[in-house]
Short mmCIF file of C-alpha atoms in Angstrom, two decimals:
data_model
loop_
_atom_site.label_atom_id
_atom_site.label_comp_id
_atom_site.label_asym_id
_atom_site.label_seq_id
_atom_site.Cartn_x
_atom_site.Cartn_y
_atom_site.Cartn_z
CA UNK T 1 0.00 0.00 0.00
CA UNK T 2 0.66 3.53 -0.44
CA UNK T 3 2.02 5.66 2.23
CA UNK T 4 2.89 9.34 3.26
CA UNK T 5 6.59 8.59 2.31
CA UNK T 6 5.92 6.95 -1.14
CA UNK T 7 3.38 9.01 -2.70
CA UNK T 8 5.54 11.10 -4.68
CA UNK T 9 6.85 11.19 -8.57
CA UNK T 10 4.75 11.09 -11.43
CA UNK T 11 1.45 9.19 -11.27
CA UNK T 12 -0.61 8.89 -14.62
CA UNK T 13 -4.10 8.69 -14.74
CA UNK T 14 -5.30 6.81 -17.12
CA UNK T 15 -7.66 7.25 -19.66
CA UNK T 16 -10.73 4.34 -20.44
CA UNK T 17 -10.75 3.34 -23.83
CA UNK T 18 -14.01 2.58 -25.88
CA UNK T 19 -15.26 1.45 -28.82
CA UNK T 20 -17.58 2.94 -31.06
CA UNK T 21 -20.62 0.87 -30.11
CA UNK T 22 -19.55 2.79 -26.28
CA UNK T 23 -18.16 -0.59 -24.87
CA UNK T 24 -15.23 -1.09 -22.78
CA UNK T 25 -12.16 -2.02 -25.14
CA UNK T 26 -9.80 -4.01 -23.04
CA UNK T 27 -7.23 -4.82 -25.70
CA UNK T 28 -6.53 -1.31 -26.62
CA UNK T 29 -6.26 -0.57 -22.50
CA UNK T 30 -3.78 -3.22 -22.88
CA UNK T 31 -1.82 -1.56 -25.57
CA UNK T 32 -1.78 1.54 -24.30
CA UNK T 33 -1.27 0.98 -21.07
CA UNK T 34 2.06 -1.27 -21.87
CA UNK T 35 3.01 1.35 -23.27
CA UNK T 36 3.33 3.76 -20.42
CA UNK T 37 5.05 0.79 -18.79
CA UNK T 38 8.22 1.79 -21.07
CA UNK T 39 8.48 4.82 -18.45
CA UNK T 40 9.63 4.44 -14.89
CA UNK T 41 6.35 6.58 -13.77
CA UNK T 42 5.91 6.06 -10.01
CA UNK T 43 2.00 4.66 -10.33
CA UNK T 44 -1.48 5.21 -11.85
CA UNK T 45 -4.74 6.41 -11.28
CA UNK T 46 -7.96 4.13 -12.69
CA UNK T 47 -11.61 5.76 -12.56
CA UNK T 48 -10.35 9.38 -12.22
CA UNK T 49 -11.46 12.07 -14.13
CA UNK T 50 -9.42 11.32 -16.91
CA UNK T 51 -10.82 7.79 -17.00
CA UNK T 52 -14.45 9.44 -17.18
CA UNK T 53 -15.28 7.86 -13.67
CA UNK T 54 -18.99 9.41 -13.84
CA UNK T 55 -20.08 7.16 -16.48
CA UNK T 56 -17.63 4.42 -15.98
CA UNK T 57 -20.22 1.48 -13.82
CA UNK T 58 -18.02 0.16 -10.89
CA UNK T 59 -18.20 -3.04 -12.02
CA UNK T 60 -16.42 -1.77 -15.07
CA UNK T 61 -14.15 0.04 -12.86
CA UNK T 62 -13.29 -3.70 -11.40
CA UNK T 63 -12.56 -5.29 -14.79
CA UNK T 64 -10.35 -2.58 -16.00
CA UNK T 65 -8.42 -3.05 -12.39
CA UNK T 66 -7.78 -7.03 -13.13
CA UNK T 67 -6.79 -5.83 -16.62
CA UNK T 68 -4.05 -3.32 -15.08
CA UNK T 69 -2.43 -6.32 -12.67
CA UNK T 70 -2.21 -8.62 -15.92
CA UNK T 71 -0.60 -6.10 -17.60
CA UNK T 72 1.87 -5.08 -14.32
CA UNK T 73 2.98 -8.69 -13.97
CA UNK T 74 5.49 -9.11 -12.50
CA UNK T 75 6.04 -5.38 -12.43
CA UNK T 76 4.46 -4.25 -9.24
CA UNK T 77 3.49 -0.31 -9.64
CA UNK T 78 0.77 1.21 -7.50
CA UNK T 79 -2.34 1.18 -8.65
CA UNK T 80 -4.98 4.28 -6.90
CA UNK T 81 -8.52 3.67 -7.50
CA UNK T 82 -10.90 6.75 -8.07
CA UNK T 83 -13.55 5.97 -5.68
CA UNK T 84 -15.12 9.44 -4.49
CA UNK T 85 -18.73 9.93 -5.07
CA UNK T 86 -21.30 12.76 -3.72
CA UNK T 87 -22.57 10.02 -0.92
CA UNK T 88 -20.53 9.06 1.43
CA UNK T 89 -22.01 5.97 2.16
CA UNK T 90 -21.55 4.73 -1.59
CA UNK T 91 -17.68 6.44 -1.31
CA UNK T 92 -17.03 3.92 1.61
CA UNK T 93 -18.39 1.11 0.13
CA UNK T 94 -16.38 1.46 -3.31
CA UNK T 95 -12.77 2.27 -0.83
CA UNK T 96 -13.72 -1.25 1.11
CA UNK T 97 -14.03 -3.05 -2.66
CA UNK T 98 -11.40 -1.17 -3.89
CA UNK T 99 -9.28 -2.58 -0.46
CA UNK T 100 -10.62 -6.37 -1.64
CA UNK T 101 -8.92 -6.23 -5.35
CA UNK T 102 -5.68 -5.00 -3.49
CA UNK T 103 -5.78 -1.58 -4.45
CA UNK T 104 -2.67 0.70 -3.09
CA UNK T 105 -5.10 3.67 -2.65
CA UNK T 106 -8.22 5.53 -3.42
CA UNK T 107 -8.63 8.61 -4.68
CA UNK T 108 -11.59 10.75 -3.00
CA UNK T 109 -13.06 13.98 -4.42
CA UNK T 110 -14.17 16.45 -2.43
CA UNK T 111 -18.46 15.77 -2.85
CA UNK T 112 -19.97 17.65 -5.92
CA UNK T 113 -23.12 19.13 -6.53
CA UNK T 114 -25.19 18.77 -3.37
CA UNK T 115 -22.59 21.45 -1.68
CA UNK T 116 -21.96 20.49 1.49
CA UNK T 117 -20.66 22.39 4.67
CA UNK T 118 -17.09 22.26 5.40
CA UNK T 119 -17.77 19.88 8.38
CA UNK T 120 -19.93 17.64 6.41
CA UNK T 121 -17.12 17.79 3.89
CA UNK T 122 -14.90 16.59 6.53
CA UNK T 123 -17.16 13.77 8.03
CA UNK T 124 -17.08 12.21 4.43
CA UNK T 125 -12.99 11.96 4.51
CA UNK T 126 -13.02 10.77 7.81
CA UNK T 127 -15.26 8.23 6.57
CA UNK T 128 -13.49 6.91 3.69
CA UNK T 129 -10.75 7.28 6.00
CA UNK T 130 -11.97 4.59 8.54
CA UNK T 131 -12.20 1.79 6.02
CA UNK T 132 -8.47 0.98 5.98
CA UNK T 133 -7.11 2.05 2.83
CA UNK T 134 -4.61 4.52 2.09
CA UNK T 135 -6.81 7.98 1.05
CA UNK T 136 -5.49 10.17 -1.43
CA UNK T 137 -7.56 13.60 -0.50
CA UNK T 138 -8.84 15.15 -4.33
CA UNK T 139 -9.52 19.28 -4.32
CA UNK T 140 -10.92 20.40 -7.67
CA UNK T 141 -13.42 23.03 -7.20
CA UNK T 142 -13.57 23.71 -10.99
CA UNK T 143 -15.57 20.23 -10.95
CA UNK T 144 -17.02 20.12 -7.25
CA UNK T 145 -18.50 23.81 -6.56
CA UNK T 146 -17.24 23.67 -3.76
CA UNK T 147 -13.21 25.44 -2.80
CA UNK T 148 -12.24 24.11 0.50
CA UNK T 149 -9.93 26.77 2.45
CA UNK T 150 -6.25 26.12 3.85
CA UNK T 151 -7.51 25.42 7.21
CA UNK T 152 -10.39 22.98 5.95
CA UNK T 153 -7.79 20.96 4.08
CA UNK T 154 -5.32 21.02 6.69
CA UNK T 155 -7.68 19.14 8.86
CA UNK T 156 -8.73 16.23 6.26
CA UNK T 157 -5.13 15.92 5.73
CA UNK T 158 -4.43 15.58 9.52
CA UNK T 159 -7.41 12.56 9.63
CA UNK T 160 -5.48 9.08 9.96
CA UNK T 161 -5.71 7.37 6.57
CA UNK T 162 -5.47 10.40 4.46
CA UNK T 163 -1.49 10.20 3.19
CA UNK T 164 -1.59 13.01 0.83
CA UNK T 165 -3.70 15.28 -1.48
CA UNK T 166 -3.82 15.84 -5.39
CA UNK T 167 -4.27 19.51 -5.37
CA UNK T 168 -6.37 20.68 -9.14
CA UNK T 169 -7.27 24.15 -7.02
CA UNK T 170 -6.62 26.03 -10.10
CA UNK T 171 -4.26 28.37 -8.33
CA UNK T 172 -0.72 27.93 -6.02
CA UNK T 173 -2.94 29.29 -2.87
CA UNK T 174 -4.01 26.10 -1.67
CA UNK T 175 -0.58 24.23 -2.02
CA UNK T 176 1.38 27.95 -1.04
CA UNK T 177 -0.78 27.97 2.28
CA UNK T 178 -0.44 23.96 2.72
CA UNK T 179 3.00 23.12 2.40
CA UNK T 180 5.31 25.32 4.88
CA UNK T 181 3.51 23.27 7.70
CA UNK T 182 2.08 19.90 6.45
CA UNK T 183 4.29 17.01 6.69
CA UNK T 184 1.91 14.82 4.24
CA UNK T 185 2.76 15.19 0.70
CA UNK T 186 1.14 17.32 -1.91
CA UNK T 187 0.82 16.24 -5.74
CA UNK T 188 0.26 18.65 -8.66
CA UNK T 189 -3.28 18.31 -10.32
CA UNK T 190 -3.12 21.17 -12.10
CA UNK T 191 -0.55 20.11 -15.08
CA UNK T 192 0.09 24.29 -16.46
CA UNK T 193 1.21 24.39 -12.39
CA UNK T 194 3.42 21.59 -12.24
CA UNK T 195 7.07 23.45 -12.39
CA UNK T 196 5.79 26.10 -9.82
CA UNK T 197 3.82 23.31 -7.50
CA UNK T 198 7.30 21.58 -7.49
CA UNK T 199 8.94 24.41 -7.00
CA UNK T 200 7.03 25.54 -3.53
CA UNK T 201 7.77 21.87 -2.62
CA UNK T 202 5.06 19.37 -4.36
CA UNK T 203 5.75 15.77 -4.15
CA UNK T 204 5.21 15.31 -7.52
CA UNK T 205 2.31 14.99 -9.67
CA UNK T 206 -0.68 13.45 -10.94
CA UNK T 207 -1.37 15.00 -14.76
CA UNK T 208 -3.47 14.05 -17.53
CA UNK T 209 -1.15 15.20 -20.13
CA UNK T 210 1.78 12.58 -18.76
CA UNK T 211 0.36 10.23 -20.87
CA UNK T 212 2.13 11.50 -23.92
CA UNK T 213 5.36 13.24 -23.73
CA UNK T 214 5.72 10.92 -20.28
CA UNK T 215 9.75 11.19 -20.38
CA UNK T 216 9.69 15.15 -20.17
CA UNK T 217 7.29 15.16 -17.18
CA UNK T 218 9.73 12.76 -15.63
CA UNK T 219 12.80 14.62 -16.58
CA UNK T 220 11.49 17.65 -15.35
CA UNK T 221 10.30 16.46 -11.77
CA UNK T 222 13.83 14.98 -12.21
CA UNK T 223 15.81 18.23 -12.86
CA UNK T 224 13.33 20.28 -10.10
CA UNK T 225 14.71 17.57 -7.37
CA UNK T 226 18.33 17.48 -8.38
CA UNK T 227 18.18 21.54 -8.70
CA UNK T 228 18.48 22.13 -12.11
CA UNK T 229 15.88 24.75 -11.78
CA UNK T 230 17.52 26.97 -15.16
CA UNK T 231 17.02 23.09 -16.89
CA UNK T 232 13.87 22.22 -15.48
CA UNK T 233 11.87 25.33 -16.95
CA UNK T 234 13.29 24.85 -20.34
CA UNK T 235 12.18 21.24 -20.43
CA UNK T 236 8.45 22.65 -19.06
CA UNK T 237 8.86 25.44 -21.45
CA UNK T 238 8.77 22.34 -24.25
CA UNK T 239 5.88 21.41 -22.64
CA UNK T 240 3.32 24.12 -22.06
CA UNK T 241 2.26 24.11 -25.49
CA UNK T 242 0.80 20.55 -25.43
CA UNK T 243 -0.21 20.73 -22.02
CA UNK T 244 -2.35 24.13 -22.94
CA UNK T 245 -2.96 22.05 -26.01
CA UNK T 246 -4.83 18.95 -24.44
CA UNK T 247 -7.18 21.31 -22.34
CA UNK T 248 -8.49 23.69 -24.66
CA UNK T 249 -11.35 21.06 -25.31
CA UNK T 250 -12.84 19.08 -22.30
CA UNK T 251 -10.18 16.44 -20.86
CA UNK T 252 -9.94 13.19 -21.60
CA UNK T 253 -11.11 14.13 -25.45
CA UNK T 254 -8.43 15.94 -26.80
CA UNK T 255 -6.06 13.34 -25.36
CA UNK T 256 -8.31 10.45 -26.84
CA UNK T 257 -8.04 11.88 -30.14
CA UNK T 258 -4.19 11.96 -29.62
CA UNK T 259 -3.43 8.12 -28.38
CA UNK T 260 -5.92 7.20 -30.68
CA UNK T 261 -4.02 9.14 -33.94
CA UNK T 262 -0.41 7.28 -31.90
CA UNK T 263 -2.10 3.86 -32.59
CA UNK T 264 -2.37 3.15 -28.76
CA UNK T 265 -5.89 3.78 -29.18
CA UNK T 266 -8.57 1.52 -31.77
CA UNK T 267 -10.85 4.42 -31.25
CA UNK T 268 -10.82 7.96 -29.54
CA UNK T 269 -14.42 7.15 -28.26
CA UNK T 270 -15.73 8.52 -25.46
CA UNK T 271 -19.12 8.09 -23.40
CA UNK T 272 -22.30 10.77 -23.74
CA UNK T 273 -22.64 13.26 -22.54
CA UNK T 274 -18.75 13.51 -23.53
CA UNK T 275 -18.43 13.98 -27.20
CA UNK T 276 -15.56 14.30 -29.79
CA UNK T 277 -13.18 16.60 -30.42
CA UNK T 278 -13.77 19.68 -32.98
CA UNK T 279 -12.09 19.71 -36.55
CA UNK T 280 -10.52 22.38 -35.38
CA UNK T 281 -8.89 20.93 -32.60
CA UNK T 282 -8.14 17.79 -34.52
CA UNK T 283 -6.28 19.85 -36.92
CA UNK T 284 -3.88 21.04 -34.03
CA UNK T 285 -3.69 17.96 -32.47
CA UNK T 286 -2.56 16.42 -35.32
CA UNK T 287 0.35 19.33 -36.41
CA UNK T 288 1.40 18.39 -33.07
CA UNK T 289 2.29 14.98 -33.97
CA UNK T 290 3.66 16.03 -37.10
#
């Protein structure tokens, strides 16, 4: 399992690939997910936003988790399972299956749409919390409605069982006011933030856009902890334009489109309401590659 002291480095989370009939398509998960394995990336993320969790079933969310170990053998690499919902009671039963597959972590969002108050917010950690397995805290207000403060976090962070937080805030606030104090690591979720995340003293990260281009992200949370800070922002320089690139249209799409163009991918397909990417967009994406 994951602790406080290993959750850092680069963790990918990984898309779910379809085909065009909607289905889950578990040989081109295979294929692309081999090929991340090329990389010495220090674990993945299954069912997180990138994976389209809200209209992934959880029994889906259990096949694609066998298909990851098959693929690992006899690589072991850490495997974090999105499994925060807007009930709490549904969060904590999807952390105690996730514990039963062997899972080295969940991930838990902070709840969405119903808007809860901060204590009520808290009560739902500390619930997830209590089931055993290793809680990886998730703040992404863009998503949730919801912007927990520095103090709010501090506490979920201090609950036993939460190791760490992906921080997607949108800003450096959260992870500015956070880190001078908290002894539990803090991973970039914001990928146009990484270099400066790293650079108040981030852990690492855990970014869509590290599934292409997975050796620069590497190299430059690399060069950050070796202090090759002039180095470091010219390789993040290289990548600001992709990164900027692969959100201009709703993540995972733009990133489908891309693995999908690679090979990696049978089909960019992604579930309603998520729908392709523009022409225009494919036209960029693909003078990219070129």
């Amino acid at each position: 399992m994951l602790n406080e002291t290993n959750l850092q480095g680069l963790f990918v989370p990984l898309i779910t690939p379809f085909d065009t009939e909607e289905r889950l398509d578990l040989e081109s998960f295979g294929r692309y997910f081999s090929s991340l394995l090329q990389y010495d990336i220090q674990g993945i993320v299954l069912n997180g936003t990138t994976g389209e969790s809200p209209t992934v079933a959880w029994e889906e969310v259990g096949t694609l988790y066998k298909a990851a170990r098959a693929c690992l053998r006899p690589r072991r690499l850490p495997i974090i399972v999105g499994c925060g919902t807007n009930c709490t009671a549904e969060s904590v039963r999807r952390s105690e299956a996730a514990g039963h597959w062997g899972a080295d972590a969940v991930l838990a969002v902070t709840p969405y749409y119903s808007r809860p108050s901060e204590e009520g917010i808290i009560e739902h950690f500390r619930r997830i919390a209590s089931v055993g397995i290793p809680v990886v805290a998730y703040e992404v207000p863009s998503r949730t409605g919801v912007a927990l403060s520095v103090e709010t976090m501090q506490r979920i962070l201090d609950l036993d069982g939460v190791i760490g937080l992906k921080d997607a805030s949108g800003g450096l606030a959260l992870a500015a006011g956070l880190l001078p104090d908290c002894p539990k690591p803090i991973l970039c979720g914001e990928d146009a933030l990484l270099l400066d995340m790293l650079h108040l003293g981030a852990a690492g990260g855990m970014l869509a856009s590290a599934n292409v281009e997975t050796a620069s992200f590497l190299k430059v949370c690399a060069q950050v902890s070796e202090g090759n800070t002039s180095h470091a922002v010219e390789t993040f320089d290289r990548l600001l334009p992709l990164i900027r690139l692969l959100f201009r249209e709703s993540n995972p799409a733009p990133l489908k489109w891309l693995l999908a163009r690679q090979g990696l991918l049978a089909s960019g397909t992604l579930r309603c309401p998520m729908g392709p990417v523009s022409t225009a967009m494919q036209a960029e994406l693909d003078a990219f590659l070129t």
